[in-house]
Tab-separated table of C-alpha atoms in Angstrom:
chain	number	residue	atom	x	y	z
A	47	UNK	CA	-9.080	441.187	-125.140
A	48	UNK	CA	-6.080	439.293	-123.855
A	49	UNK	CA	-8.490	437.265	-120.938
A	50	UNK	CA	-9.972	435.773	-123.794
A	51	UNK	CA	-6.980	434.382	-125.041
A	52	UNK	CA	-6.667	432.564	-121.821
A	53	UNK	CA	-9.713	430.406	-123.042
A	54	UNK	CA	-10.580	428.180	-126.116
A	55	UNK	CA	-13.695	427.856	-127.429
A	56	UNK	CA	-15.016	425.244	-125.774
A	57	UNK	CA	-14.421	426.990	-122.345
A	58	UNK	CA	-16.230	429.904	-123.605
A	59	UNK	CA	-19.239	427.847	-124.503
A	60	UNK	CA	-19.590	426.010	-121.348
A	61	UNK	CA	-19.071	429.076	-119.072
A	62	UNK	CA	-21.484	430.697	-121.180
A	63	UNK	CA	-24.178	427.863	-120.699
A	64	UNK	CA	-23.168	427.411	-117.153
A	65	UNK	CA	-24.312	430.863	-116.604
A	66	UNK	CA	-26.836	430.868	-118.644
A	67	UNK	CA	-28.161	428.061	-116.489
A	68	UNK	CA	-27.651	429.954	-113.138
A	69	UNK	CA	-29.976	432.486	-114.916
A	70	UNK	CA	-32.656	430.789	-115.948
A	71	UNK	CA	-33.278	429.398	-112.121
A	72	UNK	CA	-33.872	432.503	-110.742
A	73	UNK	CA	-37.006	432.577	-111.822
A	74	UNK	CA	-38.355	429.519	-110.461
A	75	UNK	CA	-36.642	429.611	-106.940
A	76	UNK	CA	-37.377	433.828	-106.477
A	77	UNK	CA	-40.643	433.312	-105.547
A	78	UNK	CA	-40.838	430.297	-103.275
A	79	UNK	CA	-37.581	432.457	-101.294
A	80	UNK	CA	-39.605	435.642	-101.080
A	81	UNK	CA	-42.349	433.440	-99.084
A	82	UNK	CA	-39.974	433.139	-96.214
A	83	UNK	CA	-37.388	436.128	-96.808
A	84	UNK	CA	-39.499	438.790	-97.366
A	85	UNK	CA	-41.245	438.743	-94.023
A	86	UNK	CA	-37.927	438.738	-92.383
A	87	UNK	CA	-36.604	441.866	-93.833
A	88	UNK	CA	-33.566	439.991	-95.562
A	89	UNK	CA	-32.938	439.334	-99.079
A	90	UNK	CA	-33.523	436.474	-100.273
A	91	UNK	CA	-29.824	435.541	-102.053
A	92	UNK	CA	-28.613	434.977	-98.903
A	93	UNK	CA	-30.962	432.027	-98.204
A	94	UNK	CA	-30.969	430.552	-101.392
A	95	UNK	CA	-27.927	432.240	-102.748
A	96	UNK	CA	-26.147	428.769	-102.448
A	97	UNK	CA	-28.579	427.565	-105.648
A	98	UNK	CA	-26.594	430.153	-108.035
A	99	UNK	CA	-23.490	430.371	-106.657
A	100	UNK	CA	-22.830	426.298	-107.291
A	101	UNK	CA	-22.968	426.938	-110.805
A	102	UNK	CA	-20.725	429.757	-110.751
A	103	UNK	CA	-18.208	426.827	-108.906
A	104	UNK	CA	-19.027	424.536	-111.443
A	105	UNK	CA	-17.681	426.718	-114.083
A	106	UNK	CA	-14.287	427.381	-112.121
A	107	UNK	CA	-13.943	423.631	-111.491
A	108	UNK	CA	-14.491	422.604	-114.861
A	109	UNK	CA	-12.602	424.908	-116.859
A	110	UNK	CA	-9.933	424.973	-114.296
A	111	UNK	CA	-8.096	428.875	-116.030
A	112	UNK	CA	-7.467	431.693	-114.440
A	113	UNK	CA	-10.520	434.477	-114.648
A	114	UNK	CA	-13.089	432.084	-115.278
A	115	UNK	CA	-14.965	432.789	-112.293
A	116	UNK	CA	-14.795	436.898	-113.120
A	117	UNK	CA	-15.655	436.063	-116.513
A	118	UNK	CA	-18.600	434.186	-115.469
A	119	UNK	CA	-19.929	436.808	-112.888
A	120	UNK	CA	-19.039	439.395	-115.541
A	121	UNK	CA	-21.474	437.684	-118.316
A	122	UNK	CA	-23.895	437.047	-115.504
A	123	UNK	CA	-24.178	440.503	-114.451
A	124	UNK	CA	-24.242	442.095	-118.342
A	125	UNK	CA	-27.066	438.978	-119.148
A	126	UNK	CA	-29.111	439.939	-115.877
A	127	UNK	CA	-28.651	443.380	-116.875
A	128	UNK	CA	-29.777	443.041	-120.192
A	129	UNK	CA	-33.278	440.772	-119.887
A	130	UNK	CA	-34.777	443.315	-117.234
A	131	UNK	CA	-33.900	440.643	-114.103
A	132	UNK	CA	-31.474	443.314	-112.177
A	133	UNK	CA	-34.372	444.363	-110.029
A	134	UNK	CA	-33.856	446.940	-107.535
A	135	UNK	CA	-30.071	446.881	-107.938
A	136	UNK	CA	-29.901	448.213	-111.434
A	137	UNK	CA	-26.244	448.503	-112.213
A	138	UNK	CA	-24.777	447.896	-109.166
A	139	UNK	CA	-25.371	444.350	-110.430
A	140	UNK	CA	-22.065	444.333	-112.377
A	141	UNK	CA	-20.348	444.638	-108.876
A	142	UNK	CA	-22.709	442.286	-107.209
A	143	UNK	CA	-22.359	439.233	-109.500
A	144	UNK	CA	-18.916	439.374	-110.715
A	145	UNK	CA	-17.382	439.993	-106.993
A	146	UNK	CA	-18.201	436.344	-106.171
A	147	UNK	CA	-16.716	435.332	-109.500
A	148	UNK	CA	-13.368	437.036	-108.880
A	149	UNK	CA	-13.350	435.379	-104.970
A	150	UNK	CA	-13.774	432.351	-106.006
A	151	UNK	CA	-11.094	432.877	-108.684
A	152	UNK	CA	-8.300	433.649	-106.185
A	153	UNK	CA	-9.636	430.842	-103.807
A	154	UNK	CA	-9.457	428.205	-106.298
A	155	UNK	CA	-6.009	429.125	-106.844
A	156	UNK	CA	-4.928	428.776	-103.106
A	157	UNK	CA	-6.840	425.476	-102.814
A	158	UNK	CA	-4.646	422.452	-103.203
A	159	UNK	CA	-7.779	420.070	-104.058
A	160	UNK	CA	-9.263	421.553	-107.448
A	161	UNK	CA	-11.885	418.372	-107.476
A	162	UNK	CA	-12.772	418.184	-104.187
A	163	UNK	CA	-15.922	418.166	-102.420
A	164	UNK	CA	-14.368	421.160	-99.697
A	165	UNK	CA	-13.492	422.688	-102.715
A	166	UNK	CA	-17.266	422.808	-103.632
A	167	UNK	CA	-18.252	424.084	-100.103
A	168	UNK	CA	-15.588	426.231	-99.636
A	169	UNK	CA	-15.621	428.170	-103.338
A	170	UNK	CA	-19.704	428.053	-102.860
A	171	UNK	CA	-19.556	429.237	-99.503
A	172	UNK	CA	-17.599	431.986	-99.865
A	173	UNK	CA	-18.892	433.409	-102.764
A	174	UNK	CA	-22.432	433.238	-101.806
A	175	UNK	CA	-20.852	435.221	-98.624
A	176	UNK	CA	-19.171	437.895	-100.790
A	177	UNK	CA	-22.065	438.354	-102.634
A	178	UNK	CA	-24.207	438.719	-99.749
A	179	UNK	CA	-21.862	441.010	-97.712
A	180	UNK	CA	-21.706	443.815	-100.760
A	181	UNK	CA	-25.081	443.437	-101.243
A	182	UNK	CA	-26.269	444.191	-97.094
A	183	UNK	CA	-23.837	446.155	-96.988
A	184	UNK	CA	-23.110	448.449	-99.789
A	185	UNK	CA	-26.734	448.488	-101.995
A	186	UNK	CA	-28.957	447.877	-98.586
A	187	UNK	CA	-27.270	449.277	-95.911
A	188	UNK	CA	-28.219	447.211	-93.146
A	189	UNK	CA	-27.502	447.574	-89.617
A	190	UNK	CA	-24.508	445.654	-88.545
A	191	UNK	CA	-26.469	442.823	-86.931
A	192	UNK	CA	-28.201	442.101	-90.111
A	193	UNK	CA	-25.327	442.099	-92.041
A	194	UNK	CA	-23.836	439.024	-89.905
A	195	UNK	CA	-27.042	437.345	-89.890
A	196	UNK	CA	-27.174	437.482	-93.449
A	197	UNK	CA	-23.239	436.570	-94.089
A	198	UNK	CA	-23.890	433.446	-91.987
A	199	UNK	CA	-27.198	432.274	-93.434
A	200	UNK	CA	-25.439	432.981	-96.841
A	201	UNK	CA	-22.544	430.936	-95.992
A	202	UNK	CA	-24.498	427.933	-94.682
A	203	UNK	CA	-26.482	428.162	-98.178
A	204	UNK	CA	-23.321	428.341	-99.934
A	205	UNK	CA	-22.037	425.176	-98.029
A	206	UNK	CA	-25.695	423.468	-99.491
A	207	UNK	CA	-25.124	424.702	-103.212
A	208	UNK	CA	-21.160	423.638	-102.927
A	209	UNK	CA	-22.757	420.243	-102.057
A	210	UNK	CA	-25.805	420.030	-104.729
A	211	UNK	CA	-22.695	421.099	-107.025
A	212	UNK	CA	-20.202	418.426	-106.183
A	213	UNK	CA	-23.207	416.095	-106.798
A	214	UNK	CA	-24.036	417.695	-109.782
A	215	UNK	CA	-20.166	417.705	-110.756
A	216	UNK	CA	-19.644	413.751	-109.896
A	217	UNK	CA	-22.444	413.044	-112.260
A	218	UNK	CA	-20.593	415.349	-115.089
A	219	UNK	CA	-17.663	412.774	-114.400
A	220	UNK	CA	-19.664	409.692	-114.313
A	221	UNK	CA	-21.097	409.982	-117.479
A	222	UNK	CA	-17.951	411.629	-118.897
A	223	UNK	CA	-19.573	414.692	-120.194
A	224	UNK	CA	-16.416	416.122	-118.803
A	225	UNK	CA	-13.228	414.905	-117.249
């Protein structure tokens, strides 16, 4: 129990909502992806993977402590687990949600610009990547080629959601919701 310590209330609250929010998307962008993804043999998180992972960035940014992003793919993966949305991967979501969260933990530690839009693409990038390599890799078991293919069109989607996410972040500022 000594992570939680880490974080007040308030942290827990908006890393709860921020995942909460990730969530509730799935729903309304899993469809439209499966249009394109399906008949192309990949899944379809590494096309629109981006779209999750920016609020799994968000999180990290905001409440700026160590483990937030672990926590966050940690509650994703138990929520995801819980409402019936794991799919096909069953279980082997805990691993494939919380793996980007722990990524873009020790990223956002090496980064010297917390606030940053390359922050944003970066984080976003790379854990849309991570996400996408255990996935094709591990729970799939794709050929080699198709594991590429998929890092890279994961990685350009996480470069997308680490820019809808700076946006999204900016406006956060703006209106100083947060600071």
């Amino acid at each position: 129990m000594s992570i939680f310590r880490r974080f007040t209330v308030k942290d827990l609250i908006i890393i709860t909502s921020i995942a909460a929010l990730g969530i509730a998307i799935k729903p309304i962008i899993n469809p439209v992806t499966k249009l394109f993804s399906t008949p192309l043999g990949i899944p379809g998180g590494s096309i629109t993977g981006g779209l999750y992972m920016l609020w799994l960035v968000l999180a990290v940014v905001i409440v700026d402590k160590p483990f937030t992003g672990t926590l966050y793919g940690l509650l994703q993966s138990i929520l995801v687990l819980l409402i019936g949305m794991a799919g096909k991967m069953g279980a082997f979501s805990l691993v494939a949600y919380t793996a980007p969260g722990i990524v873009a933990d020790l990223l956002f530690w090496l980064l010297p610009y917390k606030d940053k839009l390359i922050t944003h693409l970066f984080l976003c990038g790379c854990a849309n990547l991570t996400g996408s390599l255990i996935s094709s890799a591990i729970f799939f078991q794709m050929p080699t080629v198709m594991i590429v293919f998929n890092t890279c069109m994961a990685f350009s989607s996480g470069i997308l959601g680490g820019y809808l996410g700076f946006g999204i972040y900016q406006s956060l500022k703006a209106a100083r919701i947060i600071q």
